[in-house]
């Protein structure tokens, strides 16, 4: 018999169910009358504390390694088509965030009410012990350092420091794949155990499901917006090309990785008559710099959680957050959930999310990561279509000259 390997989504759902069961039992019986059960809850709280501490330690290192390497690699490819692609990808990501914000601002307050347990930090139970591990530096320090190193390496074309950063990037990727991602379902289970024990389970699940549906629906809407913009810019109906992209969409649903979907997405681009040279350049590049689907999830998801926590998602707070998201998620790890792992630092520092709030956005992002990835790769096609049109016009002008 072969070993059954569940995907991250089934494991996440199983973790939520186990957490709900454990927390509900704690709410049903008086914990003080059951020492063995109290020990289980305290062990759960201890794991939550240790995992959160390690995650907070890891995030600045992730930002420095991935963003710096991403900027350095991008800077070393400086040419006209690259700059056009980079600008389109960034504008698309920011537009996705802005439209998601205005949609959320208009709709979410009518559906989501404050939940009393949401603004607490961590679980309702004390851990057996805690370990204090300060990050090497703060999140904003990591971002500034990543910008300086990435842009600097792109200009001096340095290889030794870049090689060190790439080694660090590989170490962080391995840590994510072997430690963080496998333990995420356990981490989420401990958080939902605390929510269930606090008596706010129904309200939290209702919010979670509502946000999931809204995010999924808006991702599809934004895909139509992207194809509409591509049609306007190229003066040609691009909606008819959607049917050729279905294989890439479903591949992304299965792999949860834009990078793993590149070969299929390239075939779809060829089928859509995008020039081979443009497709070969644009599709792999956009797989690392264009994360509109993740942005929609992170903006709507954080807004919903803020409203449930009694906080106000003001535009003045979200505009710099959205602008920063477009940069922070550059070259996000090619693993499921890489987008939220790269962004969780600024979610905490810029939006003021507590540990329990961060665990919910991580859970929400993982639950829809397949659809967010599929949105990303479909959007990559629209960018390639526009870049191809720009390249053809440029070639025509050169021929006339």
Coordinates of C-alpha atoms in Angstrom, one line a residue:
X1 CA 0.0 0.0 0.0
X2 CA 1.4 3.4 -1.0
X3 CA 1.5 6.2 1.5
X4 CA -1.5 8.6 1.3
X5 CA -0.3 12.2 0.9
X6 CA -3.0 14.7 1.7
X7 CA -2.7 18.1 0.2
X8 CA -2.4 21.2 2.3
X9 CA -6.1 22.1 2.0
X10 CA -7.5 18.7 3.4
X11 CA -4.9 18.9 6.2
X12 CA -6.0 22.5 7.0
X13 CA -9.7 21.5 7.1
X14 CA -8.8 18.5 9.3
X15 CA -6.9 20.7 11.6
X16 CA -9.8 23.2 11.9
X17 CA -12.2 20.3 12.6
X18 CA -9.9 18.8 15.3
X19 CA -9.4 22.2 16.9
X20 CA -13.2 22.9 16.9
X21 CA -13.8 19.4 18.5
X22 CA -11.1 19.9 21.2
X23 CA -12.2 23.5 22.0
X24 CA -15.9 22.5 22.1
X25 CA -15.2 19.7 24.5
X26 CA -13.4 22.2 26.7
X27 CA -16.4 24.5 26.5
X28 CA -18.8 21.7 27.3
X29 CA -16.9 20.4 30.3
X30 CA -15.4 22.4 33.1
X31 CA -11.7 22.3 32.4
X32 CA -10.8 22.7 36.1
X33 CA -12.6 19.4 36.8
X34 CA -10.5 17.5 34.2
X35 CA -6.8 17.9 34.8
X36 CA -5.9 15.6 31.9
X37 CA -7.9 17.8 29.5
X38 CA -6.4 21.0 31.0
X39 CA -3.0 19.6 30.2
X40 CA -4.0 19.0 26.6
X41 CA -5.2 22.6 26.3
X42 CA -2.0 23.9 27.9
X43 CA 0.2 21.8 25.6
X44 CA -1.8 23.2 22.7
X45 CA -1.3 26.8 23.9
X46 CA 2.4 26.1 24.4
X47 CA 2.7 24.9 20.7
X48 CA 0.9 28.0 19.6
X49 CA 3.3 30.2 21.5
X50 CA 6.5 28.5 20.3
X51 CA 5.3 28.3 16.6
X52 CA 4.3 31.9 16.6
X53 CA 7.7 32.9 18.1
X54 CA 9.6 31.0 15.5
X55 CA 7.5 32.4 12.7
X56 CA 8.0 35.9 13.8
X57 CA 11.8 35.2 13.9
X58 CA 11.7 33.8 10.4
X59 CA 9.7 36.5 8.6
X60 CA 12.4 39.2 8.5
X61 CA 14.9 36.7 7.1
X62 CA 12.4 35.6 4.5
X63 CA 11.8 39.2 3.4
X64 CA 15.5 40.0 3.1
X65 CA 16.4 36.9 1.2
X66 CA 13.5 36.7 -1.2
X67 CA 12.9 40.4 -1.9
X68 CA 16.6 41.2 -2.2
X69 CA 17.3 38.3 -4.6
X70 CA 14.1 39.1 -6.5
X71 CA 15.0 42.7 -7.0
X72 CA 18.6 41.8 -7.9
X73 CA 17.6 39.3 -10.5
X74 CA 15.0 41.6 -12.0
X75 CA 17.4 44.5 -12.1
X76 CA 19.9 42.5 -14.1
X77 CA 17.3 41.9 -16.8
X78 CA 16.8 45.6 -17.6
X79 CA 15.5 46.1 -21.1
X80 CA 12.4 47.8 -22.6
X81 CA 10.1 44.7 -22.6
X82 CA 11.1 43.8 -19.1
X83 CA 10.3 47.3 -17.8
X84 CA 6.9 47.2 -19.6
X85 CA 6.2 43.8 -18.1
X86 CA 7.3 44.9 -14.6
X87 CA 5.2 48.0 -14.7
X88 CA 2.1 46.2 -15.9
X89 CA 2.5 43.5 -13.3
X90 CA 2.9 46.0 -10.5
X91 CA 0.0 48.1 -11.7
X92 CA -2.2 45.0 -12.0
X93 CA -1.4 43.9 -8.4
X94 CA -2.0 47.4 -7.0
X95 CA -5.3 47.8 -9.0
X96 CA -6.4 44.4 -7.7
X97 CA -5.8 45.6 -4.1
X98 CA -7.5 48.9 -4.6
X99 CA -10.6 47.5 -6.3
X100 CA -10.8 44.8 -3.6
X101 CA -10.6 47.5 -0.9
X102 CA -13.4 49.6 -2.3
X103 CA -15.5 46.5 -2.8
X104 CA -14.8 45.4 0.7
X105 CA -15.4 48.8 2.2
X106 CA -18.9 48.9 0.5
X107 CA -19.9 45.3 1.3
X108 CA -18.1 43.9 4.3
X109 CA -19.4 46.2 7.1
X110 CA -23.0 45.1 6.2
X111 CA -22.1 41.4 6.7
X112 CA -19.4 41.2 9.4
X113 CA -20.0 42.3 13.0
X114 CA -17.4 42.6 15.8
X115 CA -16.5 39.3 17.6
X116 CA -15.5 39.8 21.2
X117 CA -12.7 37.1 21.2
X118 CA -11.1 38.4 18.0
X119 CA -9.0 41.2 19.5
X120 CA -7.2 38.9 22.0
X121 CA -3.6 38.0 21.4
X122 CA -3.1 34.3 21.3
X123 CA -5.3 31.6 22.9
X124 CA -7.5 31.9 26.0
X125 CA -5.2 29.4 27.8
X126 CA -1.8 30.0 29.3
X127 CA 1.1 27.9 27.8
X128 CA 3.2 25.6 30.1
X129 CA 6.2 27.8 29.2
X130 CA 7.3 30.4 26.7
X131 CA 10.6 31.1 25.0
X132 CA 11.6 34.7 24.1
X133 CA 13.4 34.9 20.7
X134 CA 13.8 38.3 19.2
X135 CA 14.0 38.6 15.4
X136 CA 17.4 39.6 14.1
X137 CA 15.7 42.9 13.0
X138 CA 12.2 44.3 12.5
X139 CA 10.0 43.9 9.5
X140 CA 10.4 47.4 8.2
X141 CA 14.2 47.2 8.7
X142 CA 14.1 44.0 6.7
X143 CA 12.2 45.7 3.9
X144 CA 14.6 48.6 3.7
X145 CA 17.6 46.3 3.9
X146 CA 16.2 44.1 1.1
X147 CA 15.6 47.2 -1.1
X148 CA 19.1 48.5 -0.5
X149 CA 20.8 45.1 -1.1
X150 CA 18.6 44.1 -4.1
X151 CA 18.9 47.4 -6.0
X152 CA 22.5 47.7 -5.1
X153 CA 23.4 44.2 -6.3
X154 CA 21.5 44.9 -9.5
X155 CA 23.6 48.0 -10.2
X156 CA 27.1 46.6 -9.2
X157 CA 26.2 43.1 -10.6
X158 CA 27.8 41.6 -7.5
X159 CA 27.9 37.8 -7.5
X160 CA 29.4 36.9 -4.1
X161 CA 26.8 38.6 -1.8
X162 CA 24.0 37.6 -4.2
X163 CA 25.2 34.0 -3.9
X164 CA 25.1 34.2 -0.1
X165 CA 21.6 35.6 -0.3
X166 CA 20.5 32.9 -2.6
X167 CA 21.9 30.3 -0.2
X168 CA 19.8 32.0 2.6
X169 CA 16.8 31.9 0.3
X170 CA 17.2 28.2 -0.2
X171 CA 17.5 27.6 3.5
X172 CA 14.4 29.7 4.2
X173 CA 12.5 27.8 1.4
X174 CA 13.5 24.5 2.9
X175 CA 12.4 25.6 6.4
X176 CA 9.1 26.7 4.9
X177 CA 8.6 23.4 3.1
X178 CA 9.8 21.0 5.9
X179 CA 8.7 22.8 9.0
X180 CA 6.3 25.8 8.6
X181 CA 4.0 24.5 6.0
X182 CA 3.6 21.0 7.5
X183 CA 2.9 22.5 11.0
X184 CA 0.4 25.2 9.8
X185 CA -2.6 22.8 10.1
X186 CA -1.6 22.1 13.7
X187 CA -1.1 25.8 14.4
X188 CA -4.6 26.6 13.0
X189 CA -6.1 23.7 15.0
X190 CA -4.8 25.2 18.2
X191 CA -6.2 28.6 17.3
X192 CA -9.6 27.2 16.5
X193 CA -9.5 25.3 19.7
X194 CA -9.2 28.6 21.6
X195 CA -12.0 30.2 19.5
X196 CA -14.3 27.2 20.2
X197 CA -13.5 27.3 23.9
X198 CA -14.2 31.0 24.0
X199 CA -17.8 30.5 22.8
X200 CA -17.4 32.5 19.5
X201 CA -17.1 29.6 17.1
X202 CA -20.3 30.2 15.1
X203 CA -19.5 33.8 14.5
X204 CA -15.9 33.1 13.5
X205 CA -16.9 30.3 11.1
X206 CA -19.6 32.4 9.6
X207 CA -17.1 35.2 8.9
X208 CA -14.6 32.7 7.5
X209 CA -17.0 31.2 5.0
X210 CA -18.4 34.6 4.0
X211 CA -14.9 36.0 3.3
X212 CA -13.9 32.8 1.4
X213 CA -17.0 33.2 -1.0
X214 CA -16.4 36.9 -1.4
X215 CA -12.7 36.5 -2.2
X216 CA -13.4 33.7 -4.7
X217 CA -16.2 35.8 -6.4
X218 CA -14.1 38.9 -6.6
X219 CA -11.1 37.0 -8.0
X220 CA -13.2 35.9 -11.0
X221 CA -14.5 39.5 -11.3
X222 CA -11.0 40.8 -11.4
X223 CA -10.1 38.3 -14.1
X224 CA -12.8 39.8 -16.3
X225 CA -11.5 43.3 -15.5
X226 CA -8.0 42.2 -16.6
X227 CA -9.3 40.8 -19.9
X228 CA -11.4 43.9 -20.4
X229 CA -8.4 46.2 -19.9
X230 CA -6.3 44.0 -22.3
X231 CA -9.1 44.2 -24.9
X232 CA -9.1 48.0 -24.6
X233 CA -5.3 48.3 -24.8
X234 CA -5.0 46.0 -27.8
X235 CA -8.3 47.0 -29.5
X236 CA -9.2 43.3 -29.9
X237 CA -11.6 41.0 -28.1
X238 CA -9.4 39.0 -25.7
X239 CA -12.3 37.3 -23.9
X240 CA -12.5 34.7 -26.6
X241 CA -9.0 33.5 -25.6
X242 CA -10.2 32.5 -22.1
X243 CA -11.2 29.0 -23.3
X244 CA -7.6 28.3 -24.3
X245 CA -6.4 29.0 -20.7
X246 CA -8.6 26.5 -19.0
X247 CA -5.8 23.8 -18.7
X248 CA -3.5 26.3 -17.0
X249 CA -6.3 27.4 -14.6
X250 CA -7.0 23.8 -13.5
X251 CA -3.3 23.0 -13.3
X252 CA -2.8 25.9 -10.9
X253 CA -5.8 24.7 -8.8
X254 CA -4.0 21.3 -8.4
X255 CA -0.4 22.5 -7.9
X256 CA -1.1 25.7 -5.9
X257 CA 2.1 27.1 -7.4
X258 CA 2.5 29.6 -10.3
X259 CA 6.0 28.3 -10.9
X260 CA 4.9 24.7 -11.3
X261 CA 2.2 25.9 -13.8
X262 CA 4.6 27.7 -16.1
X263 CA 5.0 24.8 -18.7
X264 CA 1.2 24.5 -19.1
X265 CA 0.7 28.3 -19.1
X266 CA 3.3 28.6 -21.8
X267 CA 1.5 26.1 -24.0
X268 CA -1.7 28.1 -23.5
X269 CA 0.1 31.3 -24.5
X270 CA 1.3 29.7 -27.7
X271 CA -2.3 28.6 -28.4
X272 CA -3.4 32.2 -28.0
X273 CA -1.0 33.2 -30.7
X274 CA 1.3 35.2 -28.4
X275 CA 4.7 35.5 -30.0
X276 CA 7.0 32.7 -28.7
X277 CA 9.8 35.0 -27.6
X278 CA 7.4 37.2 -25.7
X279 CA 5.7 34.3 -24.1
X280 CA 9.0 32.6 -23.1
X281 CA 10.1 35.8 -21.4
X282 CA 6.8 37.1 -20.0
X283 CA 5.1 34.0 -18.5
X284 CA 8.0 32.9 -16.3
X285 CA 8.7 36.4 -15.1
X286 CA 5.0 37.1 -14.3
X287 CA 4.9 33.9 -12.3
X288 CA 7.1 35.6 -9.7
X289 CA 6.1 39.2 -9.8
X290 CA 2.3 39.2 -10.6
X291 CA 0.2 38.1 -7.6
X292 CA -3.1 39.8 -8.1
X293 CA -5.1 36.8 -6.8
X294 CA -3.1 36.8 -3.5
X295 CA -3.6 40.5 -3.2
X296 CA -7.3 40.2 -3.5
X297 CA -7.3 37.6 -0.7
X298 CA -5.0 39.5 1.6
X299 CA -6.9 42.8 1.2
X300 CA -10.4 41.4 1.6
X301 CA -9.4 38.9 4.2
X302 CA -7.6 41.4 6.4
X303 CA -10.4 43.9 6.1
X304 CA -12.9 41.3 7.2
X305 CA -10.8 40.2 10.2
X306 CA -10.2 43.8 11.2
X307 CA -14.0 44.5 11.2
X308 CA -14.6 41.4 13.3
X309 CA -11.9 42.7 15.7
X310 CA -13.7 46.0 16.1
X311 CA -11.0 47.8 14.1
X312 CA -11.6 50.2 11.2
X313 CA -9.9 49.4 7.8
X314 CA -9.4 53.0 6.8
X315 CA -8.1 53.9 3.3
X316 CA -5.2 55.8 4.7
X317 CA -4.1 52.6 6.4
X318 CA -4.6 50.4 3.4
X319 CA -3.1 52.5 0.6
X320 CA 0.5 52.1 1.8
X321 CA -0.2 48.5 2.7
X322 CA -1.4 47.7 -0.9
X323 CA 1.5 49.6 -2.5
X324 CA 3.9 47.6 -0.2
X325 CA 2.2 44.3 -1.0
X326 CA 3.1 44.7 -4.7
X327 CA 6.8 44.8 -3.7
X328 CA 6.9 42.5 -0.7
X329 CA 5.5 39.5 -2.6
X330 CA 8.0 39.8 -5.5
X331 CA 9.5 36.4 -6.0
X332 CA 7.4 34.9 -3.2
X333 CA 8.5 31.3 -2.4
X334 CA 7.2 28.8 -5.0
X335 CA 5.4 26.8 -2.3
X336 CA 1.8 26.8 -1.3
X337 CA 1.0 29.8 0.9
X338 CA 4.2 31.7 -0.1
X339 CA 2.3 34.9 -0.7
X340 CA 0.9 35.1 2.8
X341 CA 4.2 34.0 4.3
X342 CA 6.0 36.9 2.5
X343 CA 3.3 39.4 3.5
X344 CA 2.6 38.4 7.1
X345 CA 5.3 40.7 8.4
X346 CA 3.7 43.9 7.0
X347 CA 0.2 42.6 7.9
X348 CA 1.5 42.6 11.5
X349 CA 3.5 45.9 11.4
X350 CA 1.3 48.0 9.1
X351 CA -2.2 46.7 10.0
X352 CA -1.5 45.9 13.6
X353 CA -2.6 42.3 13.5
X354 CA -2.3 40.2 16.7
X355 CA -1.1 36.6 16.7
X356 CA -4.7 35.2 16.6
X357 CA -5.6 37.6 13.8
X358 CA -2.5 36.5 11.8
X359 CA -3.4 32.9 12.3
X360 CA -6.8 33.5 10.7
X361 CA -5.5 35.3 7.6
X362 CA -3.0 32.5 7.2
X363 CA -5.8 29.9 7.4
X364 CA -8.0 31.9 5.1
X365 CA -5.2 32.3 2.5
X366 CA -4.2 28.7 2.6
X367 CA -7.9 27.6 2.1
X368 CA -8.2 29.6 -1.1
X369 CA -4.6 29.5 -2.3
X370 CA -5.4 27.2 -5.3
X371 CA -7.9 29.8 -6.6
X372 CA -5.6 32.7 -5.9
X373 CA -2.8 31.0 -7.8
X374 CA -5.2 30.2 -10.7
X375 CA -6.1 33.9 -10.8
X376 CA -2.5 34.9 -10.9
X377 CA -1.6 32.7 -13.9
X378 CA -4.7 33.7 -15.8
X379 CA -3.7 37.3 -15.2
X380 CA -0.2 36.5 -16.5
X381 CA -1.7 35.7 -19.8
X382 CA -3.4 39.2 -20.1
X383 CA -0.1 40.9 -19.3
X384 CA 1.7 38.7 -22.0
X385 CA -1.0 39.7 -24.5
X386 CA -0.5 43.4 -23.8
X387 CA 3.3 43.1 -23.9
X388 CA 3.1 41.2 -27.2
X389 CA 1.0 44.0 -28.7
X390 CA 3.6 46.6 -27.5
X391 CA 6.4 44.6 -28.9
X392 CA 4.7 44.2 -32.3
X393 CA 4.0 48.0 -32.5
X394 CA 7.6 48.7 -31.6
X395 CA 8.7 46.3 -34.4
X396 CA 6.4 47.9 -36.9
X397 CA 7.8 51.4 -36.1
X398 CA 11.4 50.1 -36.5
X399 CA 10.5 48.5 -39.8
X400 CA 8.9 51.8 -41.1
X401 CA 12.0 53.7 -40.0

